[in-house]
PDB file of C-alpha atoms and ligand atoms in Angstrom:
ATOM      1  CA  UNK A   1     -38.565  -9.772 -15.844  1.00  0.00           C
ATOM      2  CA  UNK A   2     -38.069  -9.433 -12.084  1.00  0.00           C
ATOM      3  CA  UNK A   3     -35.377  -6.980 -11.134  1.00  0.00           C
ATOM      4  CA  UNK A   4     -32.584  -7.692  -8.718  1.00  0.00           C
ATOM      5  CA  UNK A   5     -29.904  -5.963  -6.661  1.00  0.00           C
ATOM      6  CA  UNK A   6     -26.163  -6.171  -7.173  1.00  0.00           C
ATOM      7  CA  UNK A   7     -24.694  -4.991  -3.856  1.00  0.00           C
ATOM      8  CA  UNK A   8     -21.091  -3.808  -4.262  1.00  0.00           C
ATOM      9  CA  UNK A   9     -19.364  -3.516  -0.881  1.00  0.00           C
ATOM     10  CA  UNK A  10     -15.737  -2.621  -0.176  1.00  0.00           C
ATOM     11  CA  UNK A  11     -13.531   0.115   1.254  1.00  0.00           C
ATOM     12  CA  UNK A  12     -12.823   3.465  -0.373  1.00  0.00           C
ATOM     13  CA  UNK A  13     -10.815   3.128  -3.581  1.00  0.00           C
ATOM     14  CA  UNK A  14     -11.502  -0.583  -4.022  1.00  0.00           C
ATOM     15  CA  UNK A  15     -13.291   0.079  -7.336  1.00  0.00           C
ATOM     16  CA  UNK A  16     -17.037   0.070  -6.557  1.00  0.00           C
ATOM     17  CA  UNK A  17     -17.931   3.210  -8.519  1.00  0.00           C
ATOM     18  CA  UNK A  18     -15.842   2.222 -11.529  1.00  0.00           C
ATOM     19  CA  UNK A  19     -17.322  -1.274 -11.583  1.00  0.00           C
ATOM     20  CA  UNK A  20     -20.892  -0.012 -11.049  1.00  0.00           C
ATOM     21  CA  UNK A  21     -20.593   2.249 -14.114  1.00  0.00           C
ATOM     22  CA  UNK A  22     -19.137  -0.505 -16.303  1.00  0.00           C
ATOM     23  CA  UNK A  23     -21.844  -2.946 -15.189  1.00  0.00           C
ATOM     24  CA  UNK A  24     -24.567  -0.405 -15.890  1.00  0.00           C
ATOM     25  CA  UNK A  25     -23.249   0.199 -19.405  1.00  0.00           C
ATOM     26  CA  UNK A  26     -23.080  -3.528 -20.174  1.00  0.00           C
ATOM     27  CA  UNK A  27     -26.535  -4.329 -18.784  1.00  0.00           C
ATOM     28  CA  UNK A  28     -28.168  -1.340 -20.495  1.00  0.00           C
ATOM     29  CA  UNK A  29     -26.676  -2.451 -23.796  1.00  0.00           C
ATOM     30  CA  UNK A  30     -28.312  -5.831 -23.205  1.00  0.00           C
ATOM     31  CA  UNK A  31     -31.666  -4.040 -22.879  1.00  0.00           C
ATOM     32  CA  UNK A  32     -32.162  -4.045 -19.099  1.00  0.00           C
ATOM     33  CA  UNK A  33     -33.356  -1.125 -16.992  1.00  0.00           C
ATOM     34  CA  UNK A  34     -30.603  -0.204 -14.553  1.00  0.00           C
ATOM     35  CA  UNK A  35     -30.111   2.330 -11.758  1.00  0.00           C
ATOM     36  CA  UNK A  36     -26.974   2.956  -9.727  1.00  0.00           C
ATOM     37  CA  UNK A  37     -27.464   3.756  -6.051  1.00  0.00           C
ATOM     38  CA  UNK A  38     -24.155   5.342  -5.099  1.00  0.00           C
ATOM     39  CA  UNK A  39     -23.502   6.010  -1.423  1.00  0.00           C
ATOM     40  CA  UNK A  40     -21.487   9.163  -1.972  1.00  0.00           C
ATOM     41  CA  UNK A  41     -24.052  10.588  -4.411  1.00  0.00           C
ATOM     42  CA  UNK A  42     -27.042   9.843  -2.142  1.00  0.00           C
ATOM     43  CA  UNK A  43     -25.218  11.408   0.792  1.00  0.00           C
ATOM     44  CA  UNK A  44     -24.366  14.566  -1.180  1.00  0.00           C
ATOM     45  CA  UNK A  45     -27.920  14.905  -2.502  1.00  0.00           C
ATOM     46  CA  UNK A  46     -29.925  14.118   0.623  1.00  0.00           C
ATOM     47  CA  UNK A  47     -27.785  14.694   3.708  1.00  0.00           C
ATOM     48  CA  UNK A  48     -24.318  16.112   2.961  1.00  0.00           C
ATOM     49  CA  UNK A  49     -23.516  16.666   6.640  1.00  0.00           C
ATOM     50  CA  UNK A  50     -24.458  13.213   7.883  1.00  0.00           C
ATOM     51  CA  UNK A  51     -20.939  12.057   8.764  1.00  0.00           C
ATOM     52  CA  UNK A  52     -19.493   8.593   9.244  1.00  0.00           C
ATOM     53  CA  UNK A  53     -20.381   7.405  12.748  1.00  0.00           C
ATOM     54  CA  UNK A  54     -21.677   3.832  13.033  1.00  0.00           C
ATOM     55  CA  UNK A  55     -25.214   5.136  13.618  1.00  0.00           C
ATOM     56  CA  UNK A  56     -25.054   7.480  10.618  1.00  0.00           C
ATOM     57  CA  UNK A  57     -23.740   4.775   8.307  1.00  0.00           C
ATOM     58  CA  UNK A  58     -26.405   2.317   9.496  1.00  0.00           C
ATOM     59  CA  UNK A  59     -29.234   4.796   8.968  1.00  0.00           C
ATOM     60  CA  UNK A  60     -27.923   5.736   5.521  1.00  0.00           C
ATOM     61  CA  UNK A  61     -27.421   2.090   4.529  1.00  0.00           C
ATOM     62  CA  UNK A  62     -31.018   1.286   5.562  1.00  0.00           C
ATOM     63  CA  UNK A  63     -32.294   4.024   3.256  1.00  0.00           C
ATOM     64  CA  UNK A  64     -30.300   2.562   0.381  1.00  0.00           C
ATOM     65  CA  UNK A  65     -31.668  -0.916   1.166  1.00  0.00           C
ATOM     66  CA  UNK A  66     -35.197   0.453   0.953  1.00  0.00           C
ATOM     67  CA  UNK A  67     -34.520   2.183  -2.382  1.00  0.00           C
ATOM     68  CA  UNK A  68     -32.909  -0.951  -3.841  1.00  0.00           C
ATOM     69  CA  UNK A  69     -35.873  -3.022  -2.683  1.00  0.00           C
ATOM     70  CA  UNK A  70     -38.373  -0.692  -4.386  1.00  0.00           C
ATOM     71  CA  UNK A  71     -36.411  -0.655  -7.631  1.00  0.00           C
ATOM     72  CA  UNK A  72     -35.686  -4.347  -7.850  1.00  0.00           C
ATOM     73  CA  UNK A  73     -39.245  -5.401  -7.132  1.00  0.00           C
ATOM     74  CA  UNK A  74     -40.333  -3.262 -10.088  1.00  0.00           C
ATOM     75  CA  UNK A  75     -38.224  -4.843 -12.790  1.00  0.00           C
ATOM     76  CA  UNK A  76     -35.134  -2.683 -12.437  1.00  0.00           C
ATOM     77  CA  UNK A  77     -31.591  -3.831 -11.786  1.00  0.00           C
ATOM     78  CA  UNK A  78     -30.310  -1.813  -8.814  1.00  0.00           C
ATOM     79  CA  UNK A  79     -26.535  -1.579  -8.637  1.00  0.00           C
ATOM     80  CA  UNK A  80     -25.606  -0.466  -5.124  1.00  0.00           C
ATOM     81  CA  UNK A  81     -22.172   1.091  -4.684  1.00  0.00           C
ATOM     82  CA  UNK A  82     -21.794   1.514  -0.958  1.00  0.00           C
ATOM     83  CA  UNK A  83     -18.939   0.904   1.473  1.00  0.00           C
ATOM     84  CA  UNK A  84     -21.497  -0.716   3.843  1.00  0.00           C
ATOM     85  CA  UNK A  85     -18.825  -1.747   6.349  1.00  0.00           C
ATOM     86  CA  UNK A  86     -21.062  -3.702   8.737  1.00  0.00           C
ATOM     87  CA  UNK A  87     -21.946  -7.360   8.195  1.00  0.00           C
ATOM     88  CA  UNK A  88     -25.231  -7.064  10.070  1.00  0.00           C
ATOM     89  CA  UNK A  89     -26.527  -4.382   7.710  1.00  0.00           C
ATOM     90  CA  UNK A  90     -25.509  -6.370   4.637  1.00  0.00           C
ATOM     91  CA  UNK A  91     -27.265  -9.415   6.088  1.00  0.00           C
ATOM     92  CA  UNK A  92     -30.334  -7.243   6.630  1.00  0.00           C
ATOM     93  CA  UNK A  93     -30.128  -6.183   2.957  1.00  0.00           C
ATOM     94  CA  UNK A  94     -30.062  -9.833   1.870  1.00  0.00           C
ATOM     95  CA  UNK A  95     -33.157 -10.550   3.975  1.00  0.00           C
ATOM     96  CA  UNK A  96     -35.073  -7.467   2.814  1.00  0.00           C
ATOM     97  CA  UNK A  97     -34.371  -7.631  -0.908  1.00  0.00           C
ATOM     98  CA  UNK A  98     -35.845 -10.604  -2.742  1.00  0.00           C
ATOM     99  CA  UNK A  99     -33.327 -11.068  -5.544  1.00  0.00           C
ATOM    100  CA  UNK A 100     -29.999 -10.097  -4.088  1.00  0.00           C
ATOM    101  CA  UNK A 101     -26.336 -10.730  -4.733  1.00  0.00           C
ATOM    102  CA  UNK A 102     -23.435  -9.468  -2.658  1.00  0.00           C
ATOM    103  CA  UNK A 103     -20.159  -8.650  -4.398  1.00  0.00           C
ATOM    104  CA  UNK A 104     -17.062  -8.000  -2.303  1.00  0.00           C
ATOM    105  CA  UNK A 105     -14.964  -5.466  -4.202  1.00  0.00           C
ATOM    106  CA  UNK A 106     -11.485  -5.932  -2.800  1.00  0.00           C
ATOM    107  CA  UNK A 107      -8.092  -4.316  -3.365  1.00  0.00           C
ATOM    108  CA  UNK A 108      -5.104  -4.477  -0.989  1.00  0.00           C
ATOM    109  CA  UNK A 109      -4.442  -1.392   1.145  1.00  0.00           C
ATOM    110  CA  UNK A 110      -1.199  -0.463  -0.678  1.00  0.00           C
ATOM    111  CA  UNK A 111      -3.080  -0.451  -4.005  1.00  0.00           C
ATOM    112  CA  UNK A 112      -5.898   1.679  -2.570  1.00  0.00           C
ATOM    113  CA  UNK A 113      -3.356   4.117  -1.159  1.00  0.00           C
ATOM    114  CA  UNK A 114      -1.693   4.397  -4.594  1.00  0.00           C
ATOM    115  CA  UNK A 115      -5.026   4.907  -6.373  1.00  0.00           C
ATOM    116  CA  UNK A 116      -6.459   7.312  -3.837  1.00  0.00           C
ATOM    117  CA  UNK A 117      -9.071   8.694  -6.308  1.00  0.00           C
ATOM    118  CA  UNK A 118     -10.378  11.282  -3.821  1.00  0.00           C
ATOM    119  CA  UNK A 119      -7.179  12.034  -1.917  1.00  0.00           C
ATOM    120  CA  UNK A 120      -8.663  10.571   1.284  1.00  0.00           C
ATOM    121  CA  UNK A 121      -5.805   8.167   2.062  1.00  0.00           C
ATOM    122  CA  UNK A 122      -3.297  11.030   1.723  1.00  0.00           C
ATOM    123  CA  UNK A 123      -5.332  12.990   4.271  1.00  0.00           C
ATOM    124  CA  UNK A 124      -5.608   9.965   6.590  1.00  0.00           C
ATOM    125  CA  UNK A 125      -1.845   9.320   6.339  1.00  0.00           C
ATOM    126  CA  UNK A 126      -1.215  12.941   7.333  1.00  0.00           C
ATOM    127  CA  UNK A 127      -3.664  12.605  10.229  1.00  0.00           C
ATOM    128  CA  UNK A 128      -6.028  15.194   8.765  1.00  0.00           C
ATOM    129  CA  UNK A 129      -8.996  12.805   8.855  1.00  0.00           C
ATOM    130  CA  UNK A 130      -9.734   9.760  10.973  1.00  0.00           C
ATOM    131  CA  UNK A 131     -12.057   6.789  10.687  1.00  0.00           C
ATOM    132  CA  UNK A 132     -11.406   6.202   6.981  1.00  0.00           C
ATOM    133  CA  UNK A 133     -12.895   2.798   6.199  1.00  0.00           C
ATOM    134  CA  UNK A 134     -10.237   0.195   5.526  1.00  0.00           C
ATOM    135  CA  UNK A 135      -7.464   2.403   6.905  1.00  0.00           C
ATOM    136  CA  UNK A 136      -8.232   3.327  10.516  1.00  0.00           C
ATOM    137  CA  UNK A 137     -11.983   2.748  10.234  1.00  0.00           C
ATOM    138  CA  UNK A 138     -13.804  -0.580  10.563  1.00  0.00           C
ATOM    139  CA  UNK A 139     -14.520  -2.735   7.531  1.00  0.00           C
ATOM    140  CA  UNK A 140     -16.037  -6.128   8.335  1.00  0.00           C
ATOM    141  CA  UNK A 141     -15.117  -8.390   5.427  1.00  0.00           C
ATOM    142  CA  UNK A 142     -17.941 -10.468   3.956  1.00  0.00           C
ATOM    143  CA  UNK A 143     -17.732 -14.197   4.596  1.00  0.00           C
ATOM    144  CA  UNK A 144     -20.554 -15.270   2.327  1.00  0.00           C
ATOM    145  CA  UNK A 145     -20.273 -12.950  -0.669  1.00  0.00           C
ATOM    146  CA  UNK A 146     -21.682 -14.354  -3.914  1.00  0.00           C
ATOM    147  CA  UNK A 147     -18.688 -12.976  -5.801  1.00  0.00           C
ATOM    148  CA  UNK A 148     -15.282 -11.786  -4.590  1.00  0.00           C
ATOM    149  CA  UNK A 149     -13.345  -9.544  -6.929  1.00  0.00           C
ATOM    150  CA  UNK A 150      -9.722  -8.519  -6.496  1.00  0.00           C
ATOM    151  CA  UNK A 151      -9.593  -5.368  -8.600  1.00  0.00           C
ATOM    152  CA  UNK A 152      -5.789  -5.302  -8.412  1.00  0.00           C
ATOM    153  CA  UNK A 153      -5.683  -8.575 -10.378  1.00  0.00           C
ATOM    154  CA  UNK A 154      -8.592  -8.418 -12.831  1.00  0.00           C
ATOM    155  CA  UNK A 155      -9.539  -6.106 -15.674  1.00  0.00           C
ATOM    156  CA  UNK A 156     -12.817  -4.203 -15.461  1.00  0.00           C
ATOM    157  CA  UNK A 157     -14.226  -6.257 -18.363  1.00  0.00           C
ATOM    158  CA  UNK A 158     -13.376  -9.508 -16.567  1.00  0.00           C
ATOM    159  CA  UNK A 159     -15.046  -8.225 -13.394  1.00  0.00           C
ATOM    160  CA  UNK A 160     -18.230  -7.348 -15.291  1.00  0.00           C
ATOM    161  CA  UNK A 161     -18.297 -10.769 -16.990  1.00  0.00           C
ATOM    162  CA  UNK A 162     -17.843 -12.584 -13.670  1.00  0.00           C
ATOM    163  CA  UNK A 163     -20.731 -10.737 -12.046  1.00  0.00           C
ATOM    164  CA  UNK A 164     -23.028 -11.279 -15.030  1.00  0.00           C
ATOM    165  CA  UNK A 165     -22.166 -14.991 -15.054  1.00  0.00           C
ATOM    166  CA  UNK A 166     -23.051 -15.262 -11.362  1.00  0.00           C
ATOM    167  CA  UNK A 167     -26.319 -13.373 -11.897  1.00  0.00           C
ATOM    168  CA  UNK A 168     -27.190 -15.887 -14.628  1.00  0.00           C
ATOM    169  CA  UNK A 169     -26.330 -18.824 -12.341  1.00  0.00           C
ATOM    170  CA  UNK A 170     -28.587 -17.376  -9.644  1.00  0.00           C
ATOM    171  CA  UNK A 171     -31.405 -17.130 -12.202  1.00  0.00           C
ATOM    172  CA  UNK A 172     -31.601 -13.321 -12.142  1.00  0.00           C
ATOM    173  CA  UNK A 173     -30.591 -12.863 -15.793  1.00  0.00           C
ATOM    174  CA  UNK A 174     -31.911 -14.927 -18.709  1.00  0.00           C
TER     175      UNK A 174
HETATM  176  N1  LIG B   1     -14.182   8.446   7.091  1.00  0.00           N
HETATM  177  C1  LIG B   1     -14.645   8.017   5.920  1.00  0.00           C
HETATM  178  N2  LIG B   1     -14.825   6.686   5.719  1.00  0.00           N
HETATM  179  C2  LIG B   1     -15.283   6.249   4.540  1.00  0.00           C
HETATM  180  N3  LIG B   1     -15.615   7.046   3.491  1.00  0.00           N
HETATM  181  C3  LIG B   1     -15.449   8.382   3.644  1.00  0.00           C
HETATM  182  C4  LIG B   1     -14.978   8.911   4.858  1.00  0.00           C
HETATM  183  N4  LIG B   1     -14.938  10.258   4.719  1.00  0.00           N
HETATM  184  C5  LIG B   1     -15.379  10.557   3.489  1.00  0.00           C
HETATM  185  N5  LIG B   1     -15.694   9.426   2.828  1.00  0.00           N
HETATM  186  C6  LIG B   1     -16.260   9.399   1.468  1.00  0.00           C
HETATM  187  O1  LIG B   1     -17.601   8.935   1.568  1.00  0.00           O
HETATM  188  C7  LIG B   1     -17.841   7.846   0.699  1.00  0.00           C
HETATM  189  C8  LIG B   1     -18.480   6.681   1.487  1.00  0.00           C
HETATM  190  O2  LIG B   1     -19.812   6.756   1.410  1.00  0.00           O
HETATM  191  P1  LIG B   1     -20.727   5.439   1.601  1.00  0.00           P
HETATM  192  O3  LIG B   1     -22.082   5.991   1.718  1.00  0.00           O
HETATM  193  O4  LIG B   1     -20.434   4.465   0.521  1.00  0.00           O
HETATM  194  O5  LIG B   1     -20.203   4.816   2.989  1.00  0.00           O
HETATM  195  S1  LIG B   1     -20.968   4.058   4.157  1.00  0.00           S
HETATM  196  O6  LIG B   1     -21.664   2.861   3.584  1.00  0.00           O
HETATM  197  O7  LIG B   1     -21.929   4.984   4.790  1.00  0.00           O
HETATM  198  O8  LIG B   1     -19.920   3.637   5.110  1.00  0.00           O
HETATM  199  C9  LIG B   1     -16.510   7.352   0.214  1.00  0.00           C
HETATM  200  O9  LIG B   1     -16.700   7.048  -1.154  1.00  0.00           O
HETATM  201  P2  LIG B   1     -15.897   5.912  -1.922  1.00  0.00           P
HETATM  202  O10 LIG B   1     -14.475   6.373  -1.894  1.00  0.00           O
HETATM  203  O11 LIG B   1     -16.478   5.930  -3.301  1.00  0.00           O
HETATM  204  O12 LIG B   1     -16.083   4.596  -1.249  1.00  0.00           O
HETATM  205  C10 LIG B   1     -15.557   8.492   0.498  1.00  0.00           C
HETATM  206  O13 LIG B   1     -15.350   9.230  -0.652  1.00  0.00           O
HETATM  207  N1  LIG B   2      -9.791  -3.532 -12.289  1.00  0.00           N
HETATM  208  C1  LIG B   2     -10.243  -2.402 -11.758  1.00  0.00           C
HETATM  209  N2  LIG B   2     -11.508  -2.336 -11.275  1.00  0.00           N
HETATM  210  C2  LIG B   2     -11.959  -1.178 -10.717  1.00  0.00           C
HETATM  211  N3  LIG B   2     -11.218  -0.048 -10.592  1.00  0.00           N
HETATM  212  C3  LIG B   2      -9.952  -0.070 -11.052  1.00  0.00           C
HETATM  213  C4  LIG B   2      -9.418  -1.237 -11.637  1.00  0.00           C
HETATM  214  N4  LIG B   2      -8.147  -0.982 -11.980  1.00  0.00           N
HETATM  215  C5  LIG B   2      -7.900   0.293 -11.634  1.00  0.00           C
HETATM  216  N5  LIG B   2      -8.974   0.879 -11.078  1.00  0.00           N
HETATM  217  C6  LIG B   2      -9.017   2.283 -10.617  1.00  0.00           C
HETATM  218  O1  LIG B   2      -9.191   2.315  -9.202  1.00  0.00           O
HETATM  219  C7  LIG B   2      -9.933   3.462  -8.805  1.00  0.00           C
HETATM  220  C8  LIG B   2     -11.130   3.002  -7.981  1.00  0.00           C
HETATM  221  O2  LIG B   2     -11.871   4.126  -7.578  1.00  0.00           O
HETATM  222  P1  LIG B   2     -13.434   4.092  -7.357  1.00  0.00           P
HETATM  223  O3  LIG B   2     -14.092   3.285  -8.436  1.00  0.00           O
HETATM  224  O4  LIG B   2     -13.880   5.506  -7.160  1.00  0.00           O
HETATM  225  O5  LIG B   2     -13.517   3.252  -5.990  1.00  0.00           O
HETATM  226  P2  LIG B   2     -14.605   3.299  -4.829  1.00  0.00           P
HETATM  227  O6  LIG B   2     -15.920   3.692  -5.460  1.00  0.00           O
HETATM  228  O7  LIG B   2     -14.621   1.892  -4.286  1.00  0.00           O
HETATM  229  O8  LIG B   2     -14.103   4.299  -3.850  1.00  0.00           O
HETATM  230  C9  LIG B   2     -10.345   4.185 -10.092  1.00  0.00           C
HETATM  231  O9  LIG B   2      -9.443   5.229 -10.324  1.00  0.00           O
HETATM  232  C10 LIG B   2     -10.184   3.086 -11.169  1.00  0.00           C
HETATM  233  O10 LIG B   2      -9.867   3.611 -12.445  1.00  0.00           O
END
């Protein structure tokens, strides 16, 4: 089987990491080889002091695109969990990676602030950090995502099913 890339984009706290893990579990149980490429994890492993300027994010996102391309052309399903706030970079990912689907992982700001899994919104609200994506940092919403998921309205199981159904429709899963 050819591999493919499931590109999860969305602001902090929208549910990318949670969804990536649930998708991995489901696909592995179906017998597929799966890797998660998580933005936060790659940053912490390779370049913990990179920061969040536009240039830094673009460079980092290009590295993830390259990794996803290598994995998916070798029969592996790459699940990318990456804020990837810029449309141009996500369009570049679609061009670079043969079998590609973009999933917009959305949740309204008030829900993200309530969830605040890493305490970043609390810090942003207190003015301790700035440039938090989706708060006072840029997030360019996708306008041609293959799937849009509102994680404040759906269960994790429903989200996983929707993505798998779309992957089947696109011919990536048998
Ligand atoms: N200013 C600012 N903006 C956005 N995110 C911030 C920031 N500072 C720290 N963090 C933490 O870094 C994680 C984002 O990493 P990514 O590699 O996914 O982001 S990006 O694609 O380079 O924009 C992100 O992870 P998630 O919360 O899982 O999205 C945050 O935990
Ligand atoms: N339907 C859902 N889908 C995804 N996450 C959800 C959902 N409902 C509640 N959550 C919670 O929202 C939070 C999302 O955090 P996380 O997955 O780390 O987001 P991100 O990786 O986008 O920053 C988690 O605490 C998760 O348990």
